Short mmCIF file of C-alpha atoms in Angstrom, two decimals:
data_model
loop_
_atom_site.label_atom_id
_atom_site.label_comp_id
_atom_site.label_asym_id
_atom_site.label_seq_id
_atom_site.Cartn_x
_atom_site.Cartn_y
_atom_site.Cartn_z
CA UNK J 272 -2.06 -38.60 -39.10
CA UNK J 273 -5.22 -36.76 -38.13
CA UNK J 274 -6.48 -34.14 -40.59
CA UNK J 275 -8.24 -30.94 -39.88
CA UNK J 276 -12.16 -31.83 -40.78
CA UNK J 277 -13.90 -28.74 -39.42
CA UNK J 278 -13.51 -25.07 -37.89
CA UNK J 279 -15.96 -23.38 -35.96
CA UNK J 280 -16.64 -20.31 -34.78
CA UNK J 281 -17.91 -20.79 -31.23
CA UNK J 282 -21.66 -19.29 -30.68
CA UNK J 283 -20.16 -17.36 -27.26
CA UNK J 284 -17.45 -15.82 -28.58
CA UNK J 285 -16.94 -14.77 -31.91
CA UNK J 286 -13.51 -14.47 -31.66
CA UNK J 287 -12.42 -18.03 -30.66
CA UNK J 288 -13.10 -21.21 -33.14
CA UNK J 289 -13.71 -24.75 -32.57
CA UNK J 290 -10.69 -26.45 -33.90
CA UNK J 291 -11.70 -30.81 -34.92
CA UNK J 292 -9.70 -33.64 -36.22
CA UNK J 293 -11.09 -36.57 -37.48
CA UNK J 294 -14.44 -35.51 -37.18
CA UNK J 295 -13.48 -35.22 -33.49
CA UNK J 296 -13.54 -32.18 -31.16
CA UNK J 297 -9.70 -30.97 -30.40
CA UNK J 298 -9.60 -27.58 -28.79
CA UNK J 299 -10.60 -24.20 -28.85
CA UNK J 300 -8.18 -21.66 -30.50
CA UNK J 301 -8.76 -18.01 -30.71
CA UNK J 302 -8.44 -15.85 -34.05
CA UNK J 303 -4.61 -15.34 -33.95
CA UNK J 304 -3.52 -18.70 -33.76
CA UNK J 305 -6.06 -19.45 -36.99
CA UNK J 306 -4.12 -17.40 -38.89
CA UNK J 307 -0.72 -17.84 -37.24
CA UNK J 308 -0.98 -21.29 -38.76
CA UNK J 309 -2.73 -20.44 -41.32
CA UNK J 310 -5.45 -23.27 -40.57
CA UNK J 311 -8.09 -24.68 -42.58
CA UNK J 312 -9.92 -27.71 -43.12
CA UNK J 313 -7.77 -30.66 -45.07
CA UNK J 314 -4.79 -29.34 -43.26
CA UNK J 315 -2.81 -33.00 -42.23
CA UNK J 316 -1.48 -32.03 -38.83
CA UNK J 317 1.67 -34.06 -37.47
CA UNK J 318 2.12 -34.89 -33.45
CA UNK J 319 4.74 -32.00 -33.66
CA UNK J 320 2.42 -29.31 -35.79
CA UNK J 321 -0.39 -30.02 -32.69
CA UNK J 322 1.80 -29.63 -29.86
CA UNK J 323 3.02 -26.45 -31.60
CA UNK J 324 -0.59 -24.92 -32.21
CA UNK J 325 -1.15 -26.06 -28.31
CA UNK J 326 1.85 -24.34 -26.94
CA UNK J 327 0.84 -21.18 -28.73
CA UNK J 328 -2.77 -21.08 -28.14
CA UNK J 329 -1.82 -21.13 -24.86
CA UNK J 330 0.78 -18.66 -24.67
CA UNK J 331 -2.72 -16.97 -26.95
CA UNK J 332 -4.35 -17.58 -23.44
CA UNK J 333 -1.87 -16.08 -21.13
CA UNK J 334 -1.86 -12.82 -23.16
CA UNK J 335 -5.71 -12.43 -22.86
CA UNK J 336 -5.39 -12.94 -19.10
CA UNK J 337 -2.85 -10.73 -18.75
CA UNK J 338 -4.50 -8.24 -21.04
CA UNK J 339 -7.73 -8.26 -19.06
CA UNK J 340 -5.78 -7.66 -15.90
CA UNK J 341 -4.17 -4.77 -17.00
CA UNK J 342 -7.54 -3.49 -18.22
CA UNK J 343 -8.23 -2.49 -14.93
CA UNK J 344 -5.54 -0.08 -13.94
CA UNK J 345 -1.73 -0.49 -14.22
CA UNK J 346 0.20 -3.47 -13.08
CA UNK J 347 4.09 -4.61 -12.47
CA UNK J 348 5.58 -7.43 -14.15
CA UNK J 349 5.75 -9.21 -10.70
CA UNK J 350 1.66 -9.05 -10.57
CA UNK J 351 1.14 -9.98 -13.61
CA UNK J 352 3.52 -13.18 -13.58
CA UNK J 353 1.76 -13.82 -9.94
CA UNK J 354 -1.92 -13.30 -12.05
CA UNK J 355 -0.75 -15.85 -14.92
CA UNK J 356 0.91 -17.86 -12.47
CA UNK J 357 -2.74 -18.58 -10.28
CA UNK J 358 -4.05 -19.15 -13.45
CA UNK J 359 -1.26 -22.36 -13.98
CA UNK J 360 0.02 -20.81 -17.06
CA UNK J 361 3.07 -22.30 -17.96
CA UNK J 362 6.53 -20.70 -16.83
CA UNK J 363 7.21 -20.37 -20.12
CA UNK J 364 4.66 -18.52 -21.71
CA UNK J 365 4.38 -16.35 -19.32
CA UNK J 366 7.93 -15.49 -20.08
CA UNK J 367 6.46 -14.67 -23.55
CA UNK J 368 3.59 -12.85 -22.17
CA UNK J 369 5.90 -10.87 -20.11
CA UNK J 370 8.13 -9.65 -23.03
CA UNK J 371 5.17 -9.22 -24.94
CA UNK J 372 3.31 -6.50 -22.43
CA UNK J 373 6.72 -5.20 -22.12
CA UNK J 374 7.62 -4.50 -25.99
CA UNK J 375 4.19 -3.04 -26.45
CA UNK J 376 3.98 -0.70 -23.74
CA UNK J 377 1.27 -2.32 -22.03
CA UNK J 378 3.59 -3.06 -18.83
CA UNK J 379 5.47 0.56 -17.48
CA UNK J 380 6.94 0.76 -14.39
CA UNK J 381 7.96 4.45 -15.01
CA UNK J 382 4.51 5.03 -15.30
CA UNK J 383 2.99 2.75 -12.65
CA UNK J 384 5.59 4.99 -10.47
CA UNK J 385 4.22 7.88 -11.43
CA UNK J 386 0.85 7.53 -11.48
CA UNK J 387 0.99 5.85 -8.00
CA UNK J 388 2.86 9.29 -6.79
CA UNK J 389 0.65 11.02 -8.16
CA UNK J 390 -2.78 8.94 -6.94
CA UNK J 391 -1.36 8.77 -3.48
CA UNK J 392 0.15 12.68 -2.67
CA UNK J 393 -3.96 13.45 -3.57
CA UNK J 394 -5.68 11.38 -1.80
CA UNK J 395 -4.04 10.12 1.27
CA UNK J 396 -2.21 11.22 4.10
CA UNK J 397 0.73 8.99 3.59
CA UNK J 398 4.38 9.92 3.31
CA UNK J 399 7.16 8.94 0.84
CA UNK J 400 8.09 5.74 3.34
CA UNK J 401 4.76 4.07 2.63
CA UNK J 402 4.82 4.77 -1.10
CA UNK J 403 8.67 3.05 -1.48
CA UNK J 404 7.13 0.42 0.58
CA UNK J 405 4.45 -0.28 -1.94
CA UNK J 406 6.54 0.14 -5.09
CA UNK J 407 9.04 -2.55 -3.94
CA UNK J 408 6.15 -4.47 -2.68
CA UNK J 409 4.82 -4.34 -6.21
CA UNK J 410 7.79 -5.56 -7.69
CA UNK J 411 9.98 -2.06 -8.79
CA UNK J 412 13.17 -2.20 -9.11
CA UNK J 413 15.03 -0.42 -6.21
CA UNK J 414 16.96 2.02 -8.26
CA UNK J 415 13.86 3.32 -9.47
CA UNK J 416 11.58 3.53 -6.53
CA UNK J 417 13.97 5.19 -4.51
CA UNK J 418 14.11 7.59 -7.49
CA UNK J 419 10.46 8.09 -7.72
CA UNK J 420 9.86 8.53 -3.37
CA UNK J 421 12.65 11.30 -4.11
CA UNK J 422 9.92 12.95 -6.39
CA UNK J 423 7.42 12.00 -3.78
CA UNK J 424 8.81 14.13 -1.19
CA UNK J 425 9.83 16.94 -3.36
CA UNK J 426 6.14 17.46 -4.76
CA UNK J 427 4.22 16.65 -1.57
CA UNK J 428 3.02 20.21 0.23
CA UNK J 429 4.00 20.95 3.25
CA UNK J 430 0.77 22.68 4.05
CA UNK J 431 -0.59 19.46 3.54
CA UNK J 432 1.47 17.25 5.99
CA UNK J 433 0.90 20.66 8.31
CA UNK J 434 -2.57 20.22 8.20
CA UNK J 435 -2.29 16.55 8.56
CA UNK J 436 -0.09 17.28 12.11
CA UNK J 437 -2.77 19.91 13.39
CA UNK J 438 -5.57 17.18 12.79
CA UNK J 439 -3.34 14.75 14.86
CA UNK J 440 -2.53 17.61 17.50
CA UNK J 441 -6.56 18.04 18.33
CA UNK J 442 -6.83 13.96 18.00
CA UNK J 443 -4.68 13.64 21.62
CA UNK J 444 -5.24 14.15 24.90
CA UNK J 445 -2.93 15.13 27.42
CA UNK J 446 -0.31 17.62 27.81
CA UNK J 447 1.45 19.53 24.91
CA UNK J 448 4.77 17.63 25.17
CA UNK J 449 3.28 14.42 25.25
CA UNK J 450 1.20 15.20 22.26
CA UNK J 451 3.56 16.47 20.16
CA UNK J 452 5.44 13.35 20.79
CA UNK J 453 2.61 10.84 19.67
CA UNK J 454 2.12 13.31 16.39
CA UNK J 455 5.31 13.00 15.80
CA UNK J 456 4.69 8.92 16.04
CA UNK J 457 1.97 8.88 14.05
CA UNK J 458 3.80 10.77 11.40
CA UNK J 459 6.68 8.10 11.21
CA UNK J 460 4.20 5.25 10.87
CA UNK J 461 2.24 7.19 8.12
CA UNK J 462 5.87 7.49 6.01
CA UNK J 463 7.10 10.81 6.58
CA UNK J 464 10.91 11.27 7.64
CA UNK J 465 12.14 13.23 10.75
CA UNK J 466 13.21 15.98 8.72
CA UNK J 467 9.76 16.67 7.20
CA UNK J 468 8.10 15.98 10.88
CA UNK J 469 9.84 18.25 12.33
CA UNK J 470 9.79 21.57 9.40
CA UNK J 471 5.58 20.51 9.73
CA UNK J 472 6.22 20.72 13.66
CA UNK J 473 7.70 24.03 13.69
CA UNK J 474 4.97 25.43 10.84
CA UNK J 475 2.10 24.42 13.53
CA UNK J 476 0.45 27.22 15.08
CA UNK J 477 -0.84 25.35 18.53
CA UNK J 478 -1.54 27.13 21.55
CA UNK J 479 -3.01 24.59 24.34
CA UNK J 480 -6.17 25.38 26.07
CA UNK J 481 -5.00 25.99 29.41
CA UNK J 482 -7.72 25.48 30.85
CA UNK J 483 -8.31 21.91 29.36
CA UNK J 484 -4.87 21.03 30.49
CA UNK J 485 -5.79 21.72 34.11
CA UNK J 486 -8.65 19.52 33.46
CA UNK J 487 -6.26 17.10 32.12
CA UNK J 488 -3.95 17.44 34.61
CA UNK J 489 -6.25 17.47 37.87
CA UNK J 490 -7.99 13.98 36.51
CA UNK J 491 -4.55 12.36 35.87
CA UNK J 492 -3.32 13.55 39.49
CA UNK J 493 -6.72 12.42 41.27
CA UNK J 494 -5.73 8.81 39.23
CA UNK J 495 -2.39 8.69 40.07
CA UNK J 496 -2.46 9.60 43.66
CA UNK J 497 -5.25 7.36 44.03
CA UNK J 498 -2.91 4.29 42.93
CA UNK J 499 -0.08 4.96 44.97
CA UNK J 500 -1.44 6.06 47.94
CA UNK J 501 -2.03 2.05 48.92
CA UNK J 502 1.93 1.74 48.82
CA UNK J 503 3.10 4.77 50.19
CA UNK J 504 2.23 7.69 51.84
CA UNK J 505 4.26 11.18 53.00
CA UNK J 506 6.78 12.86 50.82
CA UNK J 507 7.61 9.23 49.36
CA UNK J 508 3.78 9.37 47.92
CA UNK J 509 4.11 12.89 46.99
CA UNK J 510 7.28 12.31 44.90
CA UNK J 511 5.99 9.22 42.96
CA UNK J 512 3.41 10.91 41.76
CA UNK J 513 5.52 13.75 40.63
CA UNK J 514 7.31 10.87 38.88
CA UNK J 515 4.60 9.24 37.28
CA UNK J 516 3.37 12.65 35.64
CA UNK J 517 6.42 13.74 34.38
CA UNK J 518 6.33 10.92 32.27
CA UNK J 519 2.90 11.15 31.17
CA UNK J 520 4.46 14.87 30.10
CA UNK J 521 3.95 16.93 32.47
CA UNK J 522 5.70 19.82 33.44
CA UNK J 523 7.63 19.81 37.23
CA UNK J 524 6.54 22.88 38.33
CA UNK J 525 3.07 22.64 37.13
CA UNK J 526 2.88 19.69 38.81
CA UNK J 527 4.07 21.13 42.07
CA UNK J 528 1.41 23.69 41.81
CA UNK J 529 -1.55 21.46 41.03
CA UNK J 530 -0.36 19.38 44.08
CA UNK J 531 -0.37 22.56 46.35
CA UNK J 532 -4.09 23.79 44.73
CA UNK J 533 -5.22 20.19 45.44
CA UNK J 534 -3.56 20.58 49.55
CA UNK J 535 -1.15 17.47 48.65
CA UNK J 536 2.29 19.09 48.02
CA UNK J 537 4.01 21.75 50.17
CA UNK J 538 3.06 25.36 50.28
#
């Protein structure tokens, strides 16, 4: 049976040794599994004592992956397993690892919830809807993200999601209507429910410049009437494009009375 001959600490890295048998290189472990096995040259190793320093030096290596990941800002169980797993760690020592970061506090999904919420409500404009997304994404359990994009939504500002809307609201062109509805849009892609669009809807202070409108209004007439003029003509003309701005938002009568100014509709 091969005996332990020498151990030695590697010139890179002071913490890892050179482990030989026989006079003959074996592996590199690191400090803990020295002195898990309490190592040491002489030591007679069996088939079964080697395949037992192997399996833990690299359950050893798995930890300082998973360690080093987690250096860089929190992480869920489910990334870290996916980081180990790139790394073709073993299914079971990751399932050590795992338990490990888990018993020592160095894997929290209460506080990767929380400090998410709190990262997110400061510095971007996205509602609770994206942050659940991202949690569950990130491997929380469902119970506890819903419980933590409840929080999100009580401690986001309104002011804030107000502002957001008026920024949106100078963003669009067209008529008031029509803007308000692509806000509104925006606001349900960026995570906020129709509850919280609307109380932000009703807190903004927009008055349209009129003036811009007719501006608006005159060059989406001049376009419209333009394209349907080579199909029809007469009232039928007249009344598609009434049509066609109405649903580009448009108000009926002010439509009628941009027609008139412009000597298309009836006086």
């Amino acid at each position: 049976m091969p005996k332990v001959t020498k151990i030695e600490v590697q010139k890179k890295n002071k913490e890892r040794f050179n482990l030989y048998l026989d006079e003959a290189f074996e592996m590199g472990i690191d400090m803990d599994t020295l002195v898990h096995f309490n190592l040491k040259k002489g030591d007679v190793l069996t088939p079964a004592d080697m395949a037992e320093v192997q399996k833990y030096e690299h359950f050893r290596f798995g930890l300082h992956l998973a360690i080093q990941y987690l250096s860089y800002r929190k992480r869920t169980e489910k990334e870290v397993v996916q980081h180990l797993q790139k790394h073709e760690i073993s299914e079971t020592a990751i399932a050590e690892v795992i338990e490990y970061c888990n018993r020592e506090g160095y894997i929290d999904h209460d506080d990767y919830a929380e400090s998410l919420k709190n990262t997110m409500i400061r510095t971007t404009d996205k509602g609770p809807e994206i942050y659940r997304q991202k949690l569950i994404k990130a491997g929380i359990e469902k119970d506890l993200a819903e419980h933590y994009t409840a929080k999100y939504e009580a401690e986001q500002p309104l002011e804030d999601i107000v502002t957001l809307a008026d920024k949106l609201m100078n963003q669009k062109k067209g008529p008031l209507k029509k803007r308000s509805e692509k806000v509104k849009q925006s606001l349900l892609q960026k995570g906020y429910s129709f509850e919280v669009i609307n109380e932000a809807m009703q807190d903004l202070d927009f008055e349209p410049d009129s003036e811009e409108v007719d501006m608006l209004l005159q060059r989406e007439l001049e376009k419209v009437y333009r394209k349907y003029e080579r199909k029809y003509e007469g009232k039928q003309l007249e009344m598609k494009t009434i049509e066609a701005l109405i649903r580009k938002g448009y108000e009926y009568d002010t439509i009628k009375d941009k027609l008139t100014e412009s000597g298309i509709g009836d006086e």
